[in-house]
mmCIF file of C-alpha atoms in Angstrom:
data_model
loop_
_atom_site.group_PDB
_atom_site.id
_atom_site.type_symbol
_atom_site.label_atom_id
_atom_site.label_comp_id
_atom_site.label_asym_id
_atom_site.label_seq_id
_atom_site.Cartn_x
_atom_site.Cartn_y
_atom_site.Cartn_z
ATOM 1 C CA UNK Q 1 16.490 57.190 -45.971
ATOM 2 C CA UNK Q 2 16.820 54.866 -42.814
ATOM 3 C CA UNK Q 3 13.472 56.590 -41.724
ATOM 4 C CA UNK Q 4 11.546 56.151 -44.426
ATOM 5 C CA UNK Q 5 12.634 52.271 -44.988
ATOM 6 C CA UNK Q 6 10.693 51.845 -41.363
ATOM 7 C CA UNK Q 7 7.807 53.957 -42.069
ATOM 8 C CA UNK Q 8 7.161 51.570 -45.058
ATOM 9 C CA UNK Q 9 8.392 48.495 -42.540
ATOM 10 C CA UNK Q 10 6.007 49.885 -39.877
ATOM 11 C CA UNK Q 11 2.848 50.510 -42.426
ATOM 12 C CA UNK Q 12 3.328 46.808 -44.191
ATOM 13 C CA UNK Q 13 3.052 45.534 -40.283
ATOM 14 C CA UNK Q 14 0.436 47.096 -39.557
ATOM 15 C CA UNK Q 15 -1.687 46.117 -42.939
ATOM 16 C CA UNK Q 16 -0.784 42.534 -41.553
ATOM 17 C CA UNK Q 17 -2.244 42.841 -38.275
ATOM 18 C CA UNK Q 18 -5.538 44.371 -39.973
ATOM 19 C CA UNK Q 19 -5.718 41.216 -42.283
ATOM 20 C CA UNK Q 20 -4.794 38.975 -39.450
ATOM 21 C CA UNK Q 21 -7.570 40.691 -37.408
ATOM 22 C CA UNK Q 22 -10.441 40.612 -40.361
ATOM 23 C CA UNK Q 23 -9.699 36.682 -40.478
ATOM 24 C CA UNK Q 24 -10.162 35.922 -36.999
ATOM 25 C CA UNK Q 25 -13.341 38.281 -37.052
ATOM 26 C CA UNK Q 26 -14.474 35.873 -39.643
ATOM 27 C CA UNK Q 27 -13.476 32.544 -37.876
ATOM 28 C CA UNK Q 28 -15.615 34.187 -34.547
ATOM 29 C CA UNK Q 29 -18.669 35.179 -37.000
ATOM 30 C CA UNK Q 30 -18.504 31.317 -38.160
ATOM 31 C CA UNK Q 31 -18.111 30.212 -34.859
ATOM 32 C CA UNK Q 32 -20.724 31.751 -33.532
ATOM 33 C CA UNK Q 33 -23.332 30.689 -36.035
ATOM 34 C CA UNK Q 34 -22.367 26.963 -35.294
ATOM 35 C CA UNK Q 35 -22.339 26.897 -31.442
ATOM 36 C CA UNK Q 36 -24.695 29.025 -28.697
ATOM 37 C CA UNK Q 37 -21.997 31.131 -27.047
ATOM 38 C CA UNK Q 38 -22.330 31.029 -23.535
ATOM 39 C CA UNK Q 39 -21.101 33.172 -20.689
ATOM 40 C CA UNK Q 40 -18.785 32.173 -18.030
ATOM 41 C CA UNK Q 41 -21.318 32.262 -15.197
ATOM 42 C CA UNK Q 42 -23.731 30.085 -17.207
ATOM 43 C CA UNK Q 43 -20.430 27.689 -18.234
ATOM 44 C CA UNK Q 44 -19.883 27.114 -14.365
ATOM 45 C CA UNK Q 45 -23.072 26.500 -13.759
ATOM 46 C CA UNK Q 46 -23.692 23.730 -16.440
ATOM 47 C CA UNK Q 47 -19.786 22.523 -15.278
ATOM 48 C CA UNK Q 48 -21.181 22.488 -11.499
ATOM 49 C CA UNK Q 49 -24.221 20.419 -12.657
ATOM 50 C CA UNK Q 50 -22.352 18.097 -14.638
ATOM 51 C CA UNK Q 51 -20.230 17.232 -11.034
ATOM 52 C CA UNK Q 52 -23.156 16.763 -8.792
ATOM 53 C CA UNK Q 53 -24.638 14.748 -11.476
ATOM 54 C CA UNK Q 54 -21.569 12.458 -11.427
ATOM 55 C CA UNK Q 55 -21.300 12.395 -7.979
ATOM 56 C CA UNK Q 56 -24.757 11.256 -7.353
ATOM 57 C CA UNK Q 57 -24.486 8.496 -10.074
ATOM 58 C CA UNK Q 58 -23.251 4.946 -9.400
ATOM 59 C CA UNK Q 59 -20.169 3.362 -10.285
ATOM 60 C CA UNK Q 60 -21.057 2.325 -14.237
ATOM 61 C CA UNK Q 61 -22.788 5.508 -14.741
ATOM 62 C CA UNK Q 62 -20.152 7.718 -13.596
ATOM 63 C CA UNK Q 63 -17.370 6.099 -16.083
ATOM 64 C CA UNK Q 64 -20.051 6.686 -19.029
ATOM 65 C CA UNK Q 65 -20.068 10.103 -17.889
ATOM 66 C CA UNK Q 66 -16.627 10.812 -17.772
ATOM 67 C CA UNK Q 67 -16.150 9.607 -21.729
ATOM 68 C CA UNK Q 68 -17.500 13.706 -22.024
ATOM 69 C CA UNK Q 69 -14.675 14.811 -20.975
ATOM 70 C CA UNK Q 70 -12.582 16.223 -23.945
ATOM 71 C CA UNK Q 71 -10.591 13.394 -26.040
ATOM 72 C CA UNK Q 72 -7.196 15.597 -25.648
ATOM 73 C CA UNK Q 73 -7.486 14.998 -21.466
ATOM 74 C CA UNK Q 74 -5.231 12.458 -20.119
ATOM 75 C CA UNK Q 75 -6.476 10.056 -16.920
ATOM 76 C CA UNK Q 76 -4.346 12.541 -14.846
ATOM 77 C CA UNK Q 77 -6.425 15.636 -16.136
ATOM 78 C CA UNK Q 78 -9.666 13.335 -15.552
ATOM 79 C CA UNK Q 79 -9.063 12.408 -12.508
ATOM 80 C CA UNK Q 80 -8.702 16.126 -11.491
ATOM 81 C CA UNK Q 81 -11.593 17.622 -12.921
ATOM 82 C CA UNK Q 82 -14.199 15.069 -11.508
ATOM 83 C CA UNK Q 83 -12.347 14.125 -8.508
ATOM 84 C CA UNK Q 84 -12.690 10.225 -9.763
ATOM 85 C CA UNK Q 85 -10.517 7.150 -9.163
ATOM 86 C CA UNK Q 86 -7.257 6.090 -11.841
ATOM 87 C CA UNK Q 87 -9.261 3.176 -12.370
ATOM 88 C CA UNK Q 88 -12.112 5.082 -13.323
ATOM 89 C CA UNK Q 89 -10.108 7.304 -15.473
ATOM 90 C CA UNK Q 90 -8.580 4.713 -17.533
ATOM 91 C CA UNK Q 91 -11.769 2.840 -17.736
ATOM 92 C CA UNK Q 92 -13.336 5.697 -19.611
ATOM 93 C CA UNK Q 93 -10.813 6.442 -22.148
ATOM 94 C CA UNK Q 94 -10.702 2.756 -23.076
ATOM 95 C CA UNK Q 95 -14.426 2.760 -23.376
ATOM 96 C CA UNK Q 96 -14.568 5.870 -25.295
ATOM 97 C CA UNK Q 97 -11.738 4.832 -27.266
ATOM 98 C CA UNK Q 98 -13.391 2.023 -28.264
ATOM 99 C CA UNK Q 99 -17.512 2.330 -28.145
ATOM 100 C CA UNK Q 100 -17.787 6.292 -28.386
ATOM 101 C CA UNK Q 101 -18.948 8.627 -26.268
ATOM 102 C CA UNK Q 102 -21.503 7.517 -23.401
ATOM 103 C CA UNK Q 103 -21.063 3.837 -24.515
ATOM 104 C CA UNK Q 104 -22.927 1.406 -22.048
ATOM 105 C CA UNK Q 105 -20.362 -0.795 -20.180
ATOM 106 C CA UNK Q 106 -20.708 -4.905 -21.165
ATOM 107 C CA UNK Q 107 -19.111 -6.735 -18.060
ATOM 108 C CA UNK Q 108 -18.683 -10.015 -20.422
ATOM 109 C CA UNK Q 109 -17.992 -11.864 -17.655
ATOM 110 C CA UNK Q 110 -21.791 -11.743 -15.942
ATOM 111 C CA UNK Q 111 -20.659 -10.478 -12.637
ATOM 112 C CA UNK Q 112 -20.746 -6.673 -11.740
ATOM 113 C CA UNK Q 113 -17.952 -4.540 -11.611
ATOM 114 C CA UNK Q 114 -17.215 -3.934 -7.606
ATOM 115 C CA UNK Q 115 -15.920 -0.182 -7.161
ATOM 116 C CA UNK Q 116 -12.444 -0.168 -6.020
ATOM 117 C CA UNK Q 117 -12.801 2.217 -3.669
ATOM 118 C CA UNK Q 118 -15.445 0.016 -1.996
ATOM 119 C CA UNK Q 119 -12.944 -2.639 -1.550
ATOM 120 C CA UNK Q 120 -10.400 0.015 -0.009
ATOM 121 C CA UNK Q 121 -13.542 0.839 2.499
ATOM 122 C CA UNK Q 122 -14.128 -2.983 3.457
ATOM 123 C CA UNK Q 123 -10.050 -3.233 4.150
ATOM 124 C CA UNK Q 124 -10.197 -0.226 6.782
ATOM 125 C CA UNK Q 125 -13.415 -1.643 8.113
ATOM 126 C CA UNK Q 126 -12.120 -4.902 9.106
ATOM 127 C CA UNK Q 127 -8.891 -2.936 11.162
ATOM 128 C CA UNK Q 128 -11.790 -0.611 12.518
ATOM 129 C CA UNK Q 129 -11.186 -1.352 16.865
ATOM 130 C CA UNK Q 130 -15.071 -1.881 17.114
ATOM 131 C CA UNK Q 131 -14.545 -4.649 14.451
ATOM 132 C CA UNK Q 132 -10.869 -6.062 15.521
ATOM 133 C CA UNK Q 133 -8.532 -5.413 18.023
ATOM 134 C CA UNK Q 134 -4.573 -5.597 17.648
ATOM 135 C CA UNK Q 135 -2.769 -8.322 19.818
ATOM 136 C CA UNK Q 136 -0.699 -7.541 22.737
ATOM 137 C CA UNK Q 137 1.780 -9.921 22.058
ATOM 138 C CA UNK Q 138 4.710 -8.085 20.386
ATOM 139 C CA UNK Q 139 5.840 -10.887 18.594
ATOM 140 C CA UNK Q 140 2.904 -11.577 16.808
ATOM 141 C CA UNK Q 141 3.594 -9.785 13.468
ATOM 142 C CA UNK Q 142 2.994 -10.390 9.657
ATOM 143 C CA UNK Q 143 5.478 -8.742 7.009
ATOM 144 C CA UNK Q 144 3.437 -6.924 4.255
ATOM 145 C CA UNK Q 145 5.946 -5.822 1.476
ATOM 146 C CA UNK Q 146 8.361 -6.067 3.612
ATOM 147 C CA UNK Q 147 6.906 -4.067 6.608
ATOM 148 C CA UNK Q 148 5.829 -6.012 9.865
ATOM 149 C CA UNK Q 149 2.516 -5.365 10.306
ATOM 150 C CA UNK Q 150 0.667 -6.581 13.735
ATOM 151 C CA UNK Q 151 -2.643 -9.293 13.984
ATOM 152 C CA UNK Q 152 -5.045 -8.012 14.760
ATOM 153 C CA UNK Q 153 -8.111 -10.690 15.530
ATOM 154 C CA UNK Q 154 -11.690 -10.038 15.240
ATOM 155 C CA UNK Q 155 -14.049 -9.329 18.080
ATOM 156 C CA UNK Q 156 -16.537 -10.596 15.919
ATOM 157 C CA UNK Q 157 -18.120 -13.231 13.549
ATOM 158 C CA UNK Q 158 -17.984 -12.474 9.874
ATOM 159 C CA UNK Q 159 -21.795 -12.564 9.338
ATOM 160 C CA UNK Q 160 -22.022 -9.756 12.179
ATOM 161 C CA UNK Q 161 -19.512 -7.797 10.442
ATOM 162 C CA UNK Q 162 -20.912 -8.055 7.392
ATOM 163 C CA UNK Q 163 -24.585 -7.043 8.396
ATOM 164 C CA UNK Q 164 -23.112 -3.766 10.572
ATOM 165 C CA UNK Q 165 -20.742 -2.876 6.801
ATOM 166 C CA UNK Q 166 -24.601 -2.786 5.069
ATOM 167 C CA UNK Q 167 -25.852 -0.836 7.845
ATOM 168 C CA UNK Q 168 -23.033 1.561 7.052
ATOM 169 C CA UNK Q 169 -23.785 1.518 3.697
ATOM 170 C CA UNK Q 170 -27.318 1.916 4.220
ATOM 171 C CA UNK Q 171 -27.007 4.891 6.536
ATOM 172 C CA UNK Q 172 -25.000 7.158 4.168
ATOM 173 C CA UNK Q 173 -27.828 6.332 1.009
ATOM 174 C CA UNK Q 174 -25.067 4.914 -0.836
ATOM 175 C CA UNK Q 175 -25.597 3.075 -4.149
ATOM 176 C CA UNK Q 176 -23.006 0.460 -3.587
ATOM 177 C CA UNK Q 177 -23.630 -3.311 -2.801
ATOM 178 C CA UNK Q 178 -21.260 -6.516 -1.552
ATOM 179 C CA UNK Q 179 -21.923 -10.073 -1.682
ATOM 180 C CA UNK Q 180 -20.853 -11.839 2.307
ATOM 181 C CA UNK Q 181 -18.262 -13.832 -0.078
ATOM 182 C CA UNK Q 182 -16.880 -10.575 -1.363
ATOM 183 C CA UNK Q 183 -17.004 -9.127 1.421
ATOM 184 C CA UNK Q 184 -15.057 -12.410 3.718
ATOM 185 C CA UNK Q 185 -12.541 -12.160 0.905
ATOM 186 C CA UNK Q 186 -11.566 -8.586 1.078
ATOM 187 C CA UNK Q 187 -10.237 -9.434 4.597
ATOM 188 C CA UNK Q 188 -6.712 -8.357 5.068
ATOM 189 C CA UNK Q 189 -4.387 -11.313 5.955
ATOM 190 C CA UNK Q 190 -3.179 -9.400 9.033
ATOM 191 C CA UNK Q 191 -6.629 -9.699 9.938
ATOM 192 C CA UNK Q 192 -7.451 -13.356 11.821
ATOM 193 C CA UNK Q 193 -10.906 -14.618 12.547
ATOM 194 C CA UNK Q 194 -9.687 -17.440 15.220
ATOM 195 C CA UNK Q 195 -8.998 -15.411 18.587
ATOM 196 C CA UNK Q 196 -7.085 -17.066 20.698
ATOM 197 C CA UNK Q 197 -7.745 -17.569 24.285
ATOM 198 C CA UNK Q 198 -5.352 -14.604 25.749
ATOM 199 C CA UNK Q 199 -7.266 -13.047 29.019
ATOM 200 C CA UNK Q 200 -7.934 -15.058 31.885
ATOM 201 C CA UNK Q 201 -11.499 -15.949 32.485
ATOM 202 C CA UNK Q 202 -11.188 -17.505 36.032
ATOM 203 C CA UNK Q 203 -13.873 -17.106 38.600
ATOM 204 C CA UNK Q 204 -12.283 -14.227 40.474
ATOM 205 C CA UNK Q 205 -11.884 -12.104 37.204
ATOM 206 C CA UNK Q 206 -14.741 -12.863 35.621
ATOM 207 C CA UNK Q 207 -16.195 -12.023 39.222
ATOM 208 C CA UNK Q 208 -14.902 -8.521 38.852
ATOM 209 C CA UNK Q 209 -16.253 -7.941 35.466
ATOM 210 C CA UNK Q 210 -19.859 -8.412 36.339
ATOM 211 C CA UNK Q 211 -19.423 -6.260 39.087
ATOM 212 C CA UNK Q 212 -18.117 -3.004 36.975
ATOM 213 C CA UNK Q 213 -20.912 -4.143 34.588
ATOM 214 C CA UNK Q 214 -22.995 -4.225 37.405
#
């Protein structure tokens, strides 16, 4: 008797498994009629194009193209997959939150957008040693959060530092641009213009400096 109840248990399973397996063959037929199925090598290969193409866009164009990423991603999952910025990230769901998918970016307020990560690059270019050079004195320190941070002072005038950043930028075929004001602004406060007058410059050392230049 016990047998028999799980022959009966065991053929009613299996008749659900068949009509579970007839509806999903259905779902795939339907599936397929709708969208081209592709194969993995030609999915990585579209996936692969779709990252060069966003790496060799500019700033706007690459937060347009990240609104194609799928609406269930997260800016963590974003920021992952097309090796962006947060800023980008969150950018892009807003804007496809709002406008759609590949909606053109309005900057209401008439200026540009600068790319954050171009302000991060002016920052370490002002503490770059062929730009600035830290102070000797020991005392000469300015707290940053909390952290004592050393001057450095510039070896340089602003307008030269500013023509060698667009030299830089020039050099690498990048896309991105800065105003001088932008660019004067994005100065770190650790960073001082004014040098003061800290190496002797009397005859008999200035005497030895033109002769090693010599």
């Amino acid at each position: 008797r016990t047998m028999g109840s799980m022959r009966r248990s065991v053929t009613r399973a299996i008749e659900i498994i068949k009509e579970t397996a007839n509806e999903i063959d259905a779902a795939s037929e339907s599936t397929k009629s709708k969208n081209v199925s592709l194969s993995v090598s030609e999915t990585d290969i579209l996936l692969d194009g779709m990252k060069l193409l966003f790496k060799s866009s500019d700033y706007d164009e690459q937060t347009r193209l990240l609104t194609l990423s799928p609406p269930y991603w997260g800016r963590p999952q974003i920021q992952k997959f097309f090796s962006c910025n947060e800023w980008q990230a969150r950018r892009a769901i807003e804007l496809r939150s709002s406008f759609g998918i590949l909606a053109k970016i309005t900057n209401f307020s008439g200026n540009p957008p600068i790319d954050p990560t171009l302000l991060d690059e002016i920052e370490v270019f002002f503490q770059d040693d062929a730009i600035s050079r830290q102070t000797s004195n020991k005392k000469e320190v300015i707290h940053i959060n909390k952290q004592p941070t050393p001057i450095r002072y510039m070896t340089m005038t602003v307008g030269q530092a500013y023509t060698i950043f667009l030299k830089n930028l020039e050099a690498r075929n990048s896309l991105c641009t800065v105003s001088k004001t932008v660019f004067y602004s994005c100065r770190p406060k650790w960073v001082k213009i004014l040098t003061p007058h800290d190496v002797c410059a009397c005859i008999f050392h200035e005497n030895y400096e033109f002769l090693i230049k010599v």
